[in-house]
Amino acid sequence: MRRWLMLALGVTAHAGVTLGLFGLPLVMPEILRHFNVLLPVGALIVNAPAIGILAALVAWGALADRHGERLILGLGVGTAALLFAAAAFVEQTWAVMALLAAAGAAGSAAMVGGGRIVLGWFAPPERGIAMGLRQVSFTLGMAVAAFALPPMARAYGLPGVFLLCSGVSLLAAGLAALFLREPPHAISGESRERARSPYRQAALWRVHATSALHVVPQVVVSTYGVDCLVSSYGWDDVAAGRLFGVAAIAGAAVRVAAGRWSDRTGLRMRPLLLLTLWNLVVLALLVAGAYTGSALGVAALALASVMTVAGNGLAYLAAGELAGPGWAGKVLGTHNTVQNTVSLAAGPLAGTLILGTGYWAGFAAGLACVVLSLPVIPFRGEQPKRS
């Protein structure tokens, strides 16, 4: 039972900081009004945490490999909480972006630490569902953000949003610092056979590349979904946020189911391939619905917000297992760095494309990246993990 408590603490830390790191697109209309900027600039603001995440992920991973999760989660998420609070009292756009970038650098500790908890506390036959639950941290955080941030923005403006993000992060950091423990067996022992760099394996590079391509539709849907509903379909800000909140809860269930599925088969990449094929269908429907302005676009947008994140845990787990626990922190940090590099570029580029052509074009770009990922997924020759 203790391993599940450790996992819960990792999930809480990641979910808590997710509100501020990734939940800001849910209040995009308020951000555009508050700063009086156009959509591409708004995308830069909400993606500012990704700049800090890029700078710090690998360093947090190396620190986690050396000192464990308790230190990095307490310190990193706690610092992010203070920076979110500071952003509430600053008006200049550049200063808010700088504080959000610094919060991203600090809070990214939770993105590495949770993965190492799974690899350190769980055996391979349980890792799929454990990683699915760990990945629920993101969708749980986004669900809370979807239900809480738009009403907070309406009632108290953007400062209220930042203060709420700060309070939730501070609580999560305190729990991790007080109760998180290292696994009973040193995880480095399992990795002696992988003492050399795991990047000698082509499969690891392909897992990174797959996630890089899959993150594009995730970014487009999560960054512009609420604004699409408000601008194109006339939805209320709060109602649009609630739709994405429900979708986030459904996404959490799908991630856990995908993890359980991978444990039963002992495979990670073949389930990911099948999820990718489903995403092709969903995104094609989304493009068609957004292009015609029909109700199909709303339904497909909700479904895309669920399905585009369904395979994240499988790719993340595969990267950690290919690395071996002794390298897990650095490799998982690199994996997230790759994803966030693409995310940082994709957000403003998609915003420019949408501004010039329409929402359907941004969704079509995400669809194209999913198509390109099909030959990259390293599913051939994958051996089931049974021990």
CSV table of C-alpha atoms in Angstrom, one decimal:
chain,number,residue,atom,x,y,z
A,1,MET,CA,0.0,0.0,0.0
A,2,ARG,CA,2.9,2.4,0.7
A,3,ARG,CA,3.8,2.5,-3.0
A,4,TRP,CA,0.3,3.8,-3.8
A,5,LEU,CA,0.6,6.5,-1.3
A,6,MET,CA,3.9,7.6,-2.8
A,7,LEU,CA,2.3,7.6,-6.2
A,8,ALA,CA,-0.6,9.7,-4.8
A,9,LEU,CA,1.8,12.3,-3.5
A,10,GLY,CA,3.5,12.5,-6.9
A,11,VAL,CA,0.1,12.8,-8.6
A,12,THR,CA,-0.9,15.6,-6.2
A,13,ALA,CA,2.3,17.6,-6.8
A,14,HIS,CA,2.0,17.3,-10.6
A,15,ALA,CA,-1.7,18.1,-10.6
A,16,GLY,CA,-1.3,21.1,-8.3
A,17,VAL,CA,1.3,22.8,-10.4
A,18,THR,CA,-0.5,21.9,-13.6
A,19,LEU,CA,-3.1,24.6,-13.0
A,20,GLY,CA,-0.5,27.4,-13.4
A,21,LEU,CA,1.8,25.6,-15.9
A,22,PHE,CA,-0.8,24.4,-18.4
A,23,GLY,CA,-4.2,25.7,-17.3
A,24,LEU,CA,-3.9,29.3,-18.5
A,25,PRO,CA,-5.3,28.6,-22.0
A,26,LEU,CA,-8.6,27.9,-20.3
A,27,VAL,CA,-8.8,31.7,-19.5
A,28,MET,CA,-7.4,32.8,-22.9
A,29,PRO,CA,-10.4,35.2,-23.4
A,30,GLU,CA,-9.6,36.9,-20.1
A,31,ILE,CA,-5.9,37.1,-21.0
A,32,LEU,CA,-6.6,38.7,-24.3
A,33,ARG,CA,-8.8,41.3,-22.6
A,34,HIS,CA,-6.5,41.9,-19.7
A,35,PHE,CA,-3.4,42.6,-21.8
A,36,ASN,CA,-5.3,43.8,-24.9
A,37,VAL,CA,-3.4,41.6,-27.3
A,38,LEU,CA,-4.1,39.4,-30.3
A,39,LEU,CA,-4.3,35.6,-30.3
A,40,PRO,CA,-0.7,34.8,-31.2
A,41,VAL,CA,0.6,37.0,-28.4
A,42,GLY,CA,-1.9,35.5,-26.0
A,43,ALA,CA,-0.5,32.1,-27.0
A,44,LEU,CA,3.0,33.3,-26.1
A,45,ILE,CA,1.7,34.4,-22.7
A,46,VAL,CA,0.0,31.1,-21.8
A,47,ASN,CA,3.0,29.1,-23.1
A,48,ALA,CA,5.5,31.2,-21.2
A,49,PRO,CA,5.9,28.4,-18.5
A,50,ALA,CA,7.2,26.1,-21.3
A,51,ILE,CA,10.2,28.4,-21.7
A,52,GLY,CA,11.3,27.7,-18.1
A,53,ILE,CA,10.3,24.0,-18.4
A,54,LEU,CA,12.7,23.7,-21.3
A,55,ALA,CA,15.6,25.2,-19.4
A,56,ALA,CA,15.2,23.1,-16.2
A,57,LEU,CA,13.8,19.6,-17.0
A,58,VAL,CA,17.0,17.8,-17.6
A,59,ALA,CA,18.6,19.5,-14.6
A,60,TRP,CA,15.7,18.4,-12.4
A,61,GLY,CA,16.1,14.9,-13.7
A,62,ALA,CA,19.7,14.7,-12.9
A,63,LEU,CA,19.0,16.1,-9.4
A,64,ALA,CA,16.3,13.5,-8.9
A,65,ASP,CA,18.6,10.7,-9.9
A,66,ARG,CA,21.1,11.9,-7.3
A,67,HIS,CA,18.8,13.1,-4.4
A,68,GLY,CA,15.3,11.6,-5.0
A,69,GLU,CA,11.9,13.1,-5.4
A,70,ARG,CA,11.2,14.5,-2.0
A,71,LEU,CA,13.7,17.3,-2.3
A,72,ILE,CA,12.9,18.3,-5.9
A,73,LEU,CA,9.1,18.2,-5.5
A,74,GLY,CA,9.0,20.2,-2.3
A,75,LEU,CA,11.5,22.8,-3.5
A,76,GLY,CA,10.4,23.0,-7.1
A,77,VAL,CA,6.6,23.1,-6.7
A,78,GLY,CA,6.9,25.4,-3.6
A,79,THR,CA,9.0,27.9,-5.6
A,80,ALA,CA,6.5,27.8,-8.4
A,81,ALA,CA,3.8,28.7,-6.0
A,82,LEU,CA,5.6,31.8,-4.9
A,83,LEU,CA,6.2,32.9,-8.5
A,84,PHE,CA,2.5,32.5,-9.4
A,85,ALA,CA,1.7,34.7,-6.4
A,86,ALA,CA,4.1,37.3,-7.6
A,87,ALA,CA,2.5,37.3,-11.1
A,88,ALA,CA,-0.8,38.4,-9.5
A,89,PHE,CA,0.7,41.7,-8.5
A,90,VAL,CA,2.5,42.6,-11.8
A,91,GLU,CA,0.8,44.4,-14.8
A,92,GLN,CA,3.5,44.5,-17.5
A,93,THR,CA,3.1,41.7,-20.0
A,94,TRP,CA,6.8,41.0,-20.2
A,95,ALA,CA,7.1,40.8,-16.4
A,96,VAL,CA,4.2,38.3,-16.2
A,97,MET,CA,5.8,36.2,-18.9
A,98,ALA,CA,9.1,36.2,-17.1
A,99,LEU,CA,7.5,35.2,-13.8
A,100,LEU,CA,5.6,32.4,-15.6
A,101,ALA,CA,8.7,31.2,-17.3
A,102,ALA,CA,10.5,31.1,-13.9
A,103,ALA,CA,7.5,29.2,-12.5
A,104,GLY,CA,7.7,26.7,-15.3
A,105,ALA,CA,11.4,26.1,-14.5
A,106,ALA,CA,10.6,25.5,-10.9
A,107,GLY,CA,7.4,23.5,-11.3
A,108,SER,CA,8.8,21.2,-14.0
A,109,ALA,CA,10.4,19.3,-11.1
A,110,ALA,CA,7.0,17.5,-10.7
A,111,MET,CA,7.1,16.4,-14.3
A,112,VAL,CA,10.2,14.4,-13.7
A,113,GLY,CA,9.7,13.2,-10.1
A,114,GLY,CA,6.4,11.4,-10.7
A,115,GLY,CA,7.8,9.2,-13.4
A,116,ARG,CA,10.7,8.1,-11.2
A,117,ILE,CA,8.2,7.2,-8.5
A,118,VAL,CA,6.6,4.7,-10.8
A,119,LEU,CA,9.9,3.2,-11.9
A,120,GLY,CA,11.2,3.0,-8.4
A,121,TRP,CA,8.2,1.7,-6.5
A,122,PHE,CA,6.5,-0.5,-9.0
A,123,ALA,CA,7.4,-3.7,-10.8
A,124,PRO,CA,6.9,-3.9,-14.7
A,125,PRO,CA,3.6,-5.8,-14.5
A,126,GLU,CA,2.1,-2.8,-12.5
A,127,ARG,CA,3.9,0.0,-14.2
A,128,GLY,CA,1.4,0.6,-17.0
A,129,ILE,CA,-1.5,1.2,-14.7
A,130,ALA,CA,0.7,3.1,-12.3
A,131,MET,CA,2.0,5.4,-15.0
A,132,GLY,CA,-1.6,5.8,-16.3
A,133,LEU,CA,-2.6,6.9,-12.8
A,134,ARG,CA,0.5,9.2,-12.6
A,135,GLN,CA,-0.5,10.7,-16.0
A,136,VAL,CA,-3.9,11.4,-14.5
A,137,SER,CA,-2.1,14.1,-12.6
A,138,PHE,CA,-2.1,16.2,-15.7
A,139,THR,CA,-5.7,15.6,-16.6
A,140,LEU,CA,-6.8,16.0,-12.9
A,141,GLY,CA,-5.0,19.3,-12.8
A,142,MET,CA,-6.6,20.4,-16.1
A,143,ALA,CA,-10.0,19.3,-14.8
A,144,VAL,CA,-9.7,21.4,-11.7
A,145,ALA,CA,-8.4,24.3,-13.8
A,146,ALA,CA,-11.3,24.0,-16.2
A,147,PHE,CA,-13.9,24.2,-13.5
A,148,ALA,CA,-12.1,26.7,-11.2
A,149,LEU,CA,-10.1,29.1,-13.4
A,150,PRO,CA,-12.8,30.6,-15.7
A,151,PRO,CA,-15.2,31.4,-12.8
A,152,MET,CA,-12.2,32.9,-10.9
A,153,ALA,CA,-11.2,35.0,-13.9
A,154,ARG,CA,-14.8,36.2,-14.2
A,155,ALA,CA,-15.0,37.1,-10.5
A,156,TYR,CA,-11.5,38.4,-9.7
A,157,GLY,CA,-9.7,38.7,-13.0
A,158,LEU,CA,-6.3,37.4,-13.9
A,159,PRO,CA,-4.8,38.2,-10.5
A,160,GLY,CA,-7.3,35.9,-8.9
A,161,VAL,CA,-6.4,33.1,-11.3
A,162,PHE,CA,-2.7,33.4,-10.4
A,163,LEU,CA,-3.4,33.4,-6.7
A,164,LEU,CA,-5.5,30.3,-6.9
A,165,CYS,CA,-2.7,28.6,-8.9
A,166,SER,CA,-0.3,29.6,-6.2
A,167,GLY,CA,-2.4,28.3,-3.3
A,168,VAL,CA,-3.0,24.9,-4.9
A,169,SER,CA,0.7,24.5,-5.8
A,170,LEU,CA,1.8,25.5,-2.3
A,171,LEU,CA,-0.4,22.8,-0.7
A,172,ALA,CA,0.8,20.1,-3.1
A,173,ALA,CA,4.5,21.0,-2.4
A,174,GLY,CA,4.0,20.9,1.4
A,175,LEU,CA,2.4,17.4,1.2
A,176,ALA,CA,5.3,16.1,-0.9
A,177,ALA,CA,8.0,17.6,1.3
A,178,LEU,CA,6.4,16.2,4.5
A,179,PHE,CA,5.4,12.6,3.4
A,180,LEU,CA,7.3,11.5,0.3
A,181,ARG,CA,9.9,8.8,0.8
A,182,GLU,CA,12.5,7.0,-1.3
A,183,PRO,CA,11.7,3.4,-2.5
A,184,PRO,CA,13.0,0.6,-0.1
A,185,HIS,CA,15.4,-0.7,-2.7
A,186,ALA,CA,17.9,1.6,-4.4
A,187,ILE,CA,16.7,1.9,-8.0
A,188,SER,CA,20.2,2.2,-9.3
A,189,GLY,CA,20.7,-1.5,-8.7
A,190,GLU,CA,18.2,-2.4,-11.4
A,191,SER,CA,20.1,-0.3,-13.9
A,192,ARG,CA,23.6,-1.7,-13.7
A,193,GLU,CA,23.1,-3.5,-17.0
A,194,ARG,CA,22.4,-0.1,-18.5
A,195,ALA,CA,25.3,1.8,-17.1
A,196,ARG,CA,26.1,3.1,-20.5
A,197,SER,CA,24.0,5.7,-22.2
A,198,PRO,CA,20.6,4.4,-23.2
A,199,TYR,CA,20.7,6.6,-26.3
A,200,ARG,CA,22.6,3.9,-28.0
A,201,GLN,CA,19.1,2.4,-28.7
A,202,ALA,CA,17.3,3.7,-31.8
A,203,ALA,CA,14.0,2.9,-30.1
A,204,LEU,CA,14.5,5.6,-27.5
A,205,TRP,CA,15.1,8.3,-30.1
A,206,ARG,CA,11.9,7.1,-31.9
A,207,VAL,CA,9.9,7.3,-28.7
A,208,HIS,CA,11.0,10.9,-28.2
A,209,ALA,CA,10.2,11.7,-31.8
A,210,THR,CA,6.7,10.1,-31.6
A,211,SER,CA,5.9,12.2,-28.5
A,212,ALA,CA,7.2,15.3,-30.3
A,213,LEU,CA,4.8,14.8,-33.1
A,214,HIS,CA,1.8,13.8,-30.9
A,215,VAL,CA,2.2,16.9,-28.8
A,216,VAL,CA,1.2,19.2,-31.7
A,217,PRO,CA,-2.5,18.3,-31.8
A,218,GLN,CA,-2.5,18.3,-28.0
A,219,VAL,CA,-1.2,21.9,-28.0
A,220,VAL,CA,-3.6,23.1,-30.7
A,221,VAL,CA,-6.7,21.6,-29.0
A,222,SER,CA,-5.8,22.6,-25.4
A,223,THR,CA,-4.6,26.1,-26.3
A,224,TYR,CA,-7.3,27.2,-28.7
A,225,GLY,CA,-10.2,24.9,-27.8
A,226,VAL,CA,-11.9,27.2,-25.4
A,227,ASP,CA,-11.4,30.3,-27.6
A,228,CYS,CA,-12.8,28.3,-30.6
A,229,LEU,CA,-16.0,27.5,-28.7
A,230,VAL,CA,-16.3,31.1,-27.6
A,231,SER,CA,-15.4,32.8,-30.9
A,232,SER,CA,-16.8,30.4,-33.5
A,233,TYR,CA,-19.7,28.8,-31.7
A,234,GLY,CA,-20.8,31.6,-29.4
A,235,TRP,CA,-20.3,29.7,-26.1
A,236,ASP,CA,-20.0,31.4,-22.8
A,237,ASP,CA,-16.4,31.3,-21.3
A,238,VAL,CA,-17.4,29.4,-18.2
A,239,ALA,CA,-19.5,26.8,-20.1
A,240,ALA,CA,-16.6,26.2,-22.5
A,241,GLY,CA,-14.3,25.7,-19.6
A,242,ARG,CA,-16.6,23.2,-18.0
A,243,LEU,CA,-16.8,21.2,-21.3
A,244,PHE,CA,-13.1,20.9,-21.2
A,245,GLY,CA,-13.2,20.0,-17.5
A,246,VAL,CA,-15.5,17.0,-18.2
A,247,ALA,CA,-13.3,16.0,-21.1
A,248,ALA,CA,-10.2,16.1,-18.8
A,249,ILE,CA,-12.0,13.7,-16.4
A,250,ALA,CA,-12.8,11.4,-19.3
A,251,GLY,CA,-9.1,11.7,-20.5
A,252,ALA,CA,-7.9,10.6,-17.1
A,253,ALA,CA,-10.1,7.4,-17.3
A,254,VAL,CA,-8.7,6.7,-20.8
A,255,ARG,CA,-5.1,7.1,-19.6
A,256,VAL,CA,-5.6,4.6,-16.8
A,257,ALA,CA,-7.4,2.2,-19.2
A,258,ALA,CA,-4.5,2.5,-21.6
A,259,GLY,CA,-2.0,1.7,-18.9
A,260,ARG,CA,-4.0,-1.3,-17.7
A,261,TRP,CA,-4.2,-2.5,-21.3
A,262,SER,CA,-0.4,-2.2,-21.7
A,263,ASP,CA,0.1,-4.2,-18.5
A,264,ARG,CA,-2.1,-7.0,-19.7
A,265,THR,CA,-0.3,-7.2,-23.1
A,266,GLY,CA,3.2,-6.5,-21.6
A,267,LEU,CA,3.6,-4.0,-24.5
A,268,ARG,CA,3.8,-0.2,-24.6
A,269,MET,CA,4.1,0.8,-28.3
A,270,ARG,CA,1.5,-1.4,-30.0
A,271,PRO,CA,-1.3,0.1,-27.8
A,272,LEU,CA,0.1,3.5,-28.6
A,273,LEU,CA,-0.1,2.7,-32.3
A,274,LEU,CA,-3.8,1.8,-32.0
A,275,LEU,CA,-4.5,5.0,-30.0
A,276,THR,CA,-2.8,6.9,-32.7
A,277,LEU,CA,-5.0,5.4,-35.4
A,278,TRP,CA,-8.1,6.4,-33.3
A,279,ASN,CA,-6.7,10.0,-33.1
A,280,LEU,CA,-6.5,10.1,-36.9
A,281,VAL,CA,-10.2,9.5,-37.1
A,282,VAL,CA,-11.1,12.0,-34.3
A,283,LEU,CA,-8.9,14.8,-35.7
A,284,ALA,CA,-10.2,14.3,-39.2
A,285,LEU,CA,-13.8,14.7,-37.9
A,286,LEU,CA,-12.6,17.8,-36.0
A,287,VAL,CA,-11.1,19.4,-39.1
A,288,ALA,CA,-14.3,18.7,-41.0
A,289,GLY,CA,-16.5,20.1,-38.2
A,290,ALA,CA,-14.5,23.2,-37.7
A,291,TYR,CA,-14.3,23.9,-41.5
A,292,THR,CA,-18.1,23.6,-41.9
A,293,GLY,CA,-18.9,25.3,-38.6
A,294,SER,CA,-21.3,22.4,-37.8
A,295,ALA,CA,-22.1,20.8,-34.4
A,296,LEU,CA,-19.7,18.0,-35.4
A,297,GLY,CA,-16.9,20.4,-34.6
A,298,VAL,CA,-18.0,20.8,-30.9
A,299,ALA,CA,-18.4,17.0,-30.4
A,300,ALA,CA,-15.1,16.3,-32.1
A,301,LEU,CA,-13.3,19.0,-30.2
A,302,ALA,CA,-14.4,17.5,-26.9
A,303,LEU,CA,-13.4,14.0,-28.0
A,304,ALA,CA,-10.1,15.3,-29.3
A,305,SER,CA,-9.3,16.8,-25.9
A,306,VAL,CA,-9.7,13.3,-24.5
A,307,MET,CA,-8.0,11.2,-27.2
A,308,THR,CA,-5.0,13.3,-28.0
A,309,VAL,CA,-3.6,12.9,-24.5
A,310,ALA,CA,-4.5,9.2,-24.2
A,311,GLY,CA,-1.1,7.8,-25.2
A,312,ASN,CA,1.1,10.2,-23.2
A,313,GLY,CA,1.7,7.8,-20.4
A,314,LEU,CA,2.6,4.9,-22.6
A,315,ALA,CA,5.3,6.9,-24.4
A,316,TYR,CA,6.6,8.3,-21.1
A,317,LEU,CA,6.8,4.9,-19.5
A,318,ALA,CA,8.5,3.4,-22.6
A,319,ALA,CA,11.2,6.1,-22.4
A,320,GLY,CA,11.8,5.4,-18.7
A,321,GLU,CA,11.9,1.6,-19.2
A,322,LEU,CA,14.3,1.9,-22.1
A,323,ALA,CA,16.5,4.2,-20.0
A,324,GLY,CA,16.6,2.0,-16.9
A,325,PRO,CA,15.9,3.6,-13.5
A,326,GLY,CA,19.5,4.8,-13.0
A,327,TRP,CA,19.1,7.0,-16.1
A,328,ALA,CA,15.4,7.6,-15.7
A,329,GLY,CA,15.5,11.1,-14.3
A,330,LYS,CA,17.7,12.5,-17.1
A,331,VAL,CA,15.9,10.6,-19.9
A,332,LEU,CA,12.4,11.5,-18.7
A,333,GLY,CA,13.6,15.1,-18.3
A,334,THR,CA,14.9,15.0,-21.9
A,335,HIS,CA,11.6,13.4,-23.1
A,336,ASN,CA,9.6,16.3,-21.5
A,337,THR,CA,12.1,18.8,-22.9
A,338,VAL,CA,11.5,17.5,-26.4
A,339,GLN,CA,7.7,17.8,-25.9
A,340,ASN,CA,7.9,21.2,-24.5
A,341,THR,CA,10.2,22.5,-27.2
A,342,VAL,CA,7.6,21.5,-29.8
A,343,SER,CA,4.8,22.8,-27.6
A,344,LEU,CA,6.5,26.2,-27.3
A,345,ALA,CA,6.9,26.5,-31.1
A,346,ALA,CA,3.6,25.0,-32.0
A,347,GLY,CA,1.4,27.3,-29.9
A,348,PRO,CA,2.2,30.7,-31.5
A,349,LEU,CA,2.6,29.1,-35.0
A,350,ALA,CA,-0.8,27.5,-34.7
A,351,GLY,CA,-2.2,30.8,-33.5
A,352,THR,CA,-0.8,32.6,-36.5
A,353,LEU,CA,-2.3,29.9,-38.8
A,354,ILE,CA,-5.7,30.1,-37.1
A,355,LEU,CA,-5.7,33.9,-37.3
A,356,GLY,CA,-5.0,33.9,-41.0
A,357,THR,CA,-7.0,30.9,-42.1
A,358,GLY,CA,-9.3,29.6,-39.4
A,359,TYR,CA,-9.5,27.1,-36.6
A,360,TRP,CA,-9.8,24.2,-39.0
A,361,ALA,CA,-6.3,24.9,-40.3
A,362,GLY,CA,-4.7,24.6,-36.9
A,363,PHE,CA,-6.5,21.4,-36.3
A,364,ALA,CA,-5.4,20.1,-39.7
A,365,ALA,CA,-1.8,20.8,-38.8
A,366,GLY,CA,-2.2,18.6,-35.7
A,367,LEU,CA,-3.7,15.9,-37.9
A,368,ALA,CA,-0.7,16.0,-40.3
A,369,CYS,CA,1.7,15.5,-37.4
A,370,VAL,CA,-0.3,12.4,-36.2
A,371,VAL,CA,0.0,11.0,-39.7
A,372,LEU,CA,3.7,11.6,-39.8
A,373,SER,CA,4.1,9.8,-36.5
A,374,LEU,CA,2.8,6.4,-37.7
A,375,PRO,CA,6.1,5.1,-39.3
A,376,VAL,CA,8.1,6.5,-36.3
A,377,ILE,CA,6.4,4.5,-33.5
A,378,PRO,CA,8.9,1.7,-32.7
A,379,PHE,CA,6.3,-1.1,-32.2
A,380,ARG,CA,8.0,-3.8,-34.4
A,381,GLY,CA,10.1,-6.2,-32.4
A,382,GLU,CA,8.9,-5.0,-29.0
A,383,GLN,CA,9.1,-7.7,-26.4
A,384,PRO,CA,6.4,-8.1,-23.7
A,385,LYS,CA,7.5,-7.0,-20.2
A,386,ARG,CA,6.5,-9.7,-17.8
A,387,SER,CA,8.9,-9.5,-14.8
